[in-house]
Amino acid sequence: MLRQLAKQLLRATLAERVEMPRAQRQLMSAPGLSPLDVAMLEQVSLRVDPNEEMYRPFRAEHYLNVGLSTVHAIDAALKVAGPMSGGVQNILDFPCGHGRVMRFLRLRFPRASIYAAELETTGLEFCRVNFDAKPVPTSSDFDALTLITKFDLIWCGSLLTHTNEASTAALLRFFHRHLMPAGICVFTTHGDYPAENLERGLHGYGLPTDAQKTIVAQYREKGFGFGAYAGQTNYGISLATHERMKTIATEAGGWKELYFTPRGWDNHQDIHAYQRAAD
């Protein structure tokens, strides 16, 4: 246990002192950056939680770029939606993980209250301490989950990529009822690209072989496929076509689709953006 903890701390220290600063410099030299991109990269926190599973050694540039691309996706939704009365004041990052995206949300919306939802308690604490996030209670029973606060913006990266169709619908209902009037929800799913990876045997996504075949068959036939991880029942990998997700989202409540971008997040996951109707 102590040895594992020491290895985690060493990895985080190496990331913060060597890998993240190097990645920051590399990204700032990339062509086509906007003044806002440059400003955020100059100020972004390079802290890495030792428990952060999304961080990979020597892939710090990718880690930072995912957060930066999230801001681009959100800004695209805000541009389509038009001016929001009062601006973005309350944001929900669900799930927040260990702040891969939140470090950029804090810079993009410095005056906003950011709420962090996450089952993993070390991630919640890291986001609270480092990004002034407000932890909120959460569970996997999305229909029963109710928060006091409503939000102008909800970001959900790589959670609907792991839920079955019933949980996907429940989570979208949760998002809809927790949006302010004219509030915006941006979320990601797996679509054609992961389906092709599974079909061609390029990536198994952690699924047993039989589940890989089943999920693709469901996706091709019904527009939605789900395969559980070994030892799990309701958590695994899901695939959803744009049209099927649009139907599920429409049934979740009164909101309209702002845009859809295949492989828009990390050149892998599809991005969906919806806006709740104004009063």
Coordinates of C-alpha atoms in Angstrom, one line a residue:
M1 CA 0.0 0.0 0.0
L2 CA 2.7 2.5 1.0
R3 CA 4.8 1.5 -2.1
Q4 CA 1.8 2.1 -4.4
L5 CA 1.2 5.5 -2.8
A6 CA 4.8 6.4 -3.2
K7 CA 4.7 5.5 -6.9
Q8 CA 1.5 7.6 -7.3
L9 CA 3.1 10.6 -5.7
L10 CA 6.3 10.2 -7.7
R11 CA 4.3 10.1 -10.9
A12 CA 2.3 13.2 -10.0
T13 CA 5.5 15.1 -9.1
L14 CA 7.1 14.1 -12.4
A15 CA 4.0 15.2 -14.3
E16 CA 3.8 18.6 -12.6
R17 CA 7.6 19.4 -12.8
V18 CA 8.5 18.0 -16.2
E19 CA 5.7 16.6 -18.4
M20 CA 2.9 19.2 -17.9
P21 CA 5.2 22.3 -18.3
R22 CA 6.6 20.8 -21.4
A23 CA 3.2 20.0 -22.8
Q24 CA 2.0 23.5 -21.9
R25 CA 4.9 25.0 -24.0
Q26 CA 4.2 22.7 -26.9
L27 CA 0.5 23.5 -27.0
M28 CA 1.2 27.3 -26.8
S29 CA 3.4 27.0 -29.9
A30 CA 0.7 25.3 -32.0
P31 CA -0.7 27.2 -34.9
G32 CA -4.3 28.6 -35.0
L33 CA -4.7 29.3 -31.3
S34 CA -7.1 32.1 -30.3
P35 CA -6.1 34.8 -27.8
L36 CA -8.4 33.0 -25.3
D37 CA -6.6 29.7 -25.9
V38 CA -3.3 31.3 -25.3
A39 CA -4.5 33.1 -22.1
M40 CA -5.9 29.8 -20.7
L41 CA -2.8 27.8 -21.5
E42 CA -0.7 30.5 -19.8
Q43 CA -2.7 30.3 -16.6
V44 CA -3.9 26.6 -16.5
S45 CA -3.1 24.7 -13.4
L46 CA -0.5 22.0 -14.0
R47 CA -1.4 20.1 -10.8
V48 CA -2.1 16.4 -11.2
D49 CA -3.9 14.4 -8.6
P50 CA -1.8 11.3 -7.7
N51 CA -5.1 9.3 -8.1
E52 CA -5.8 10.6 -11.6
E53 CA -6.4 7.6 -13.8
M54 CA -6.9 9.7 -17.0
Y55 CA -3.4 11.0 -16.9
R56 CA -0.8 8.9 -18.8
P57 CA 2.9 9.5 -18.4
F58 CA 4.4 11.4 -21.4
R59 CA 0.9 12.1 -22.7
A60 CA 0.5 15.4 -20.9
E61 CA -0.2 17.3 -24.1
H62 CA -3.1 15.1 -24.8
Y63 CA -4.4 15.6 -21.2
L64 CA -4.3 19.4 -21.5
N65 CA -5.7 19.4 -25.1
V66 CA -8.8 17.4 -24.0
G67 CA -9.7 20.1 -21.5
L68 CA -9.0 22.9 -24.0
S69 CA -11.2 21.2 -26.6
T70 CA -14.0 21.0 -24.1
V71 CA -14.1 24.8 -23.9
H72 CA -14.2 25.0 -27.7
A73 CA -17.2 22.6 -27.7
I74 CA -19.0 24.7 -25.0
D75 CA -18.3 28.0 -26.7
A76 CA -19.7 26.5 -30.0
A77 CA -22.9 25.7 -28.1
L78 CA -23.1 29.2 -26.5
K79 CA -22.6 30.8 -29.9
V80 CA -25.4 28.8 -31.5
A81 CA -27.7 29.5 -28.5
G82 CA -27.1 33.2 -28.5
P83 CA -26.7 35.6 -25.5
M84 CA -27.8 34.1 -22.2
S85 CA -29.6 36.4 -19.8
G86 CA -27.3 36.9 -16.8
G87 CA -24.5 34.9 -18.4
V88 CA -23.1 31.6 -17.2
Q89 CA -23.3 31.7 -13.4
N90 CA -23.7 28.1 -12.3
I91 CA -21.9 25.2 -14.0
L92 CA -22.2 21.4 -13.3
D93 CA -19.3 19.2 -14.2
F94 CA -20.7 15.7 -14.1
P95 CA -18.5 13.7 -13.7
C96 CA -15.7 16.0 -12.7
G97 CA -13.0 13.2 -12.3
H98 CA -9.8 14.8 -11.1
G99 CA -10.3 18.1 -12.9
R100 CA -9.0 17.4 -16.4
V101 CA -11.7 19.6 -17.8
M102 CA -12.5 21.7 -14.7
R103 CA -9.1 23.4 -14.8
F104 CA -10.2 25.0 -18.0
L105 CA -13.8 25.7 -17.0
R106 CA -12.4 27.7 -14.0
L107 CA -10.4 29.9 -16.4
R108 CA -13.1 30.3 -19.1
F109 CA -15.8 31.2 -16.5
P110 CA -13.8 32.7 -13.6
R111 CA -16.8 34.3 -11.9
A112 CA -19.1 31.2 -12.1
S113 CA -19.9 28.8 -9.3
I114 CA -18.7 25.4 -10.5
Y115 CA -20.3 22.3 -9.0
A116 CA -18.5 19.0 -9.0
A117 CA -20.3 15.7 -9.2
E118 CA -18.2 12.5 -8.8
L119 CA -18.5 9.2 -7.1
E120 CA -14.8 9.1 -6.4
T121 CA -14.2 11.2 -3.3
T122 CA -10.5 12.0 -3.9
G123 CA -11.5 13.6 -7.2
L124 CA -14.1 15.7 -5.5
E125 CA -11.6 16.9 -2.9
F126 CA -9.0 17.7 -5.5
C127 CA -11.4 19.8 -7.5
R128 CA -12.7 21.6 -4.3
V129 CA -9.2 22.5 -3.2
N130 CA -7.7 23.4 -6.6
F131 CA -10.6 24.8 -8.6
D132 CA -12.9 26.2 -5.9
A133 CA -15.5 23.7 -6.9
K134 CA -18.6 23.0 -4.8
P135 CA -19.0 19.2 -4.3
V136 CA -22.5 17.9 -4.8
P137 CA -23.9 14.5 -3.8
T138 CA -24.4 12.0 -6.6
S139 CA -25.4 8.4 -7.2
S140 CA -26.0 6.1 -10.2
D141 CA -29.8 6.3 -9.7
F142 CA -30.3 9.3 -11.9
D143 CA -34.0 9.4 -11.7
A144 CA -33.9 9.6 -7.9
L145 CA -31.1 12.2 -7.9
T146 CA -32.1 15.7 -7.1
L147 CA -29.9 18.8 -6.5
I148 CA -31.0 22.1 -5.0
T149 CA -29.2 24.1 -7.6
K150 CA -30.1 24.6 -11.2
F151 CA -27.5 25.3 -13.8
D152 CA -26.8 27.5 -16.8
L153 CA -24.3 25.0 -18.2
I154 CA -23.9 21.3 -17.7
W155 CA -20.9 19.5 -19.1
C156 CA -20.8 15.7 -19.2
G157 CA -17.7 14.1 -20.8
S158 CA -17.4 10.4 -21.2
L159 CA -20.2 9.1 -18.9
L160 CA -22.9 8.4 -21.4
T161 CA -20.2 6.4 -23.1
H162 CA -20.5 3.9 -20.3
T163 CA -24.3 3.6 -19.5
N164 CA -27.0 1.4 -20.9
E165 CA -30.0 2.9 -22.7
A166 CA -32.2 3.1 -19.6
S167 CA -29.5 4.9 -17.6
T168 CA -28.7 7.1 -20.5
A169 CA -32.3 8.3 -20.7
A170 CA -32.4 8.7 -16.9
L171 CA -29.3 10.8 -16.9
L172 CA -30.6 13.1 -19.7
R173 CA -33.8 13.6 -17.7
F174 CA -31.7 14.5 -14.7
F175 CA -29.8 17.1 -16.8
H176 CA -33.0 18.5 -18.3
R177 CA -34.7 19.1 -15.0
H178 CA -31.6 20.7 -13.5
L179 CA -31.1 23.2 -16.3
M180 CA -32.2 26.8 -15.9
P181 CA -34.5 28.1 -18.6
A182 CA -32.4 28.6 -21.7
G183 CA -29.6 26.6 -20.0
I184 CA -27.2 24.5 -22.1
C185 CA -26.1 20.8 -21.7
V186 CA -23.1 19.5 -23.7
F187 CA -22.3 15.8 -23.5
T188 CA -20.4 13.1 -25.4
T189 CA -21.2 9.6 -26.6
H190 CA -19.6 6.8 -28.6
G191 CA -20.7 6.6 -32.2
D192 CA -19.5 5.3 -35.6
Y193 CA -15.7 5.6 -34.8
P194 CA -15.7 3.3 -31.7
A195 CA -18.1 1.0 -33.4
E196 CA -15.7 0.6 -36.3
N197 CA -12.8 0.1 -33.9
L198 CA -14.7 -2.8 -32.3
E199 CA -15.8 -4.2 -35.5
R200 CA -12.3 -4.3 -37.0
G201 CA -10.7 -5.6 -33.8
L202 CA -8.7 -2.4 -33.4
H203 CA -9.8 -1.7 -29.8
G204 CA -11.8 -3.8 -27.4
Y205 CA -12.6 -1.0 -24.9
G206 CA -12.2 -3.3 -22.0
L207 CA -15.1 -5.6 -23.1
P208 CA -15.1 -9.4 -23.2
T209 CA -14.9 -10.7 -26.8
D210 CA -18.5 -11.8 -26.9
A211 CA -19.7 -8.4 -25.6
Q212 CA -17.7 -6.6 -28.3
K213 CA -19.7 -8.5 -31.0
T214 CA -23.0 -8.0 -29.3
I215 CA -22.7 -4.3 -28.8
V216 CA -21.9 -3.7 -32.5
A217 CA -24.7 -5.9 -33.6
Q218 CA -27.2 -3.9 -31.4
Y219 CA -25.8 -0.6 -32.6
R220 CA -26.2 -1.6 -36.3
E221 CA -29.7 -3.0 -35.7
K222 CA -31.3 -0.6 -33.2
G223 CA -29.0 2.5 -33.0
F224 CA -27.9 1.8 -29.5
G225 CA -25.6 -0.9 -28.1
F226 CA -24.4 -1.7 -24.7
G227 CA -21.9 -4.2 -23.3
A228 CA -21.1 -4.6 -19.6
Y229 CA -17.6 -4.9 -18.3
A230 CA -16.6 -8.2 -16.8
G231 CA -18.3 -8.5 -13.4
Q232 CA -20.6 -5.6 -14.0
T233 CA -24.2 -5.4 -15.1
N234 CA -25.0 -1.7 -15.7
Y235 CA -21.6 -0.2 -16.4
G236 CA -19.5 -0.8 -19.5
I237 CA -19.4 0.6 -23.0
S238 CA -22.2 2.0 -25.0
L239 CA -22.6 3.0 -28.7
A240 CA -25.3 5.3 -29.9
T241 CA -26.2 6.8 -33.3
H242 CA -26.9 10.5 -33.6
E243 CA -30.6 9.8 -34.5
R244 CA -31.1 7.4 -31.6
M245 CA -29.5 9.9 -29.1
K246 CA -31.7 12.6 -30.6
T247 CA -34.8 10.5 -29.9
I248 CA -33.7 9.7 -26.3
A249 CA -32.9 13.4 -25.7
T250 CA -36.1 14.6 -27.1
E251 CA -38.1 12.3 -24.9
A252 CA -36.1 13.6 -21.9
G253 CA -37.9 16.9 -22.0
G254 CA -38.5 20.2 -23.7
W255 CA -35.1 21.2 -25.2
K256 CA -33.7 21.6 -28.6
E257 CA -30.6 20.3 -30.3
L258 CA -28.0 23.1 -30.8
Y259 CA -25.4 21.0 -32.7
F260 CA -23.9 17.6 -33.2
T261 CA -20.3 16.9 -34.1
P262 CA -19.1 13.4 -34.8
R263 CA -15.7 12.6 -33.2
G264 CA -15.7 16.2 -31.9
W265 CA -14.2 15.4 -28.6
D266 CA -10.6 14.2 -28.6
N267 CA -11.2 13.1 -32.2
H268 CA -13.0 10.1 -30.7
Q269 CA -16.3 10.8 -29.0
D270 CA -19.3 12.5 -30.5
I271 CA -20.5 15.8 -29.1
H272 CA -24.1 16.7 -28.5
A273 CA -25.4 20.1 -27.3
Y274 CA -28.9 20.9 -26.2
Q275 CA -30.7 23.9 -24.8
R276 CA -33.7 23.9 -22.5
A277 CA -36.6 26.1 -23.6
A278 CA -36.7 29.6 -22.2
D279 CA -39.6 30.7 -20.0

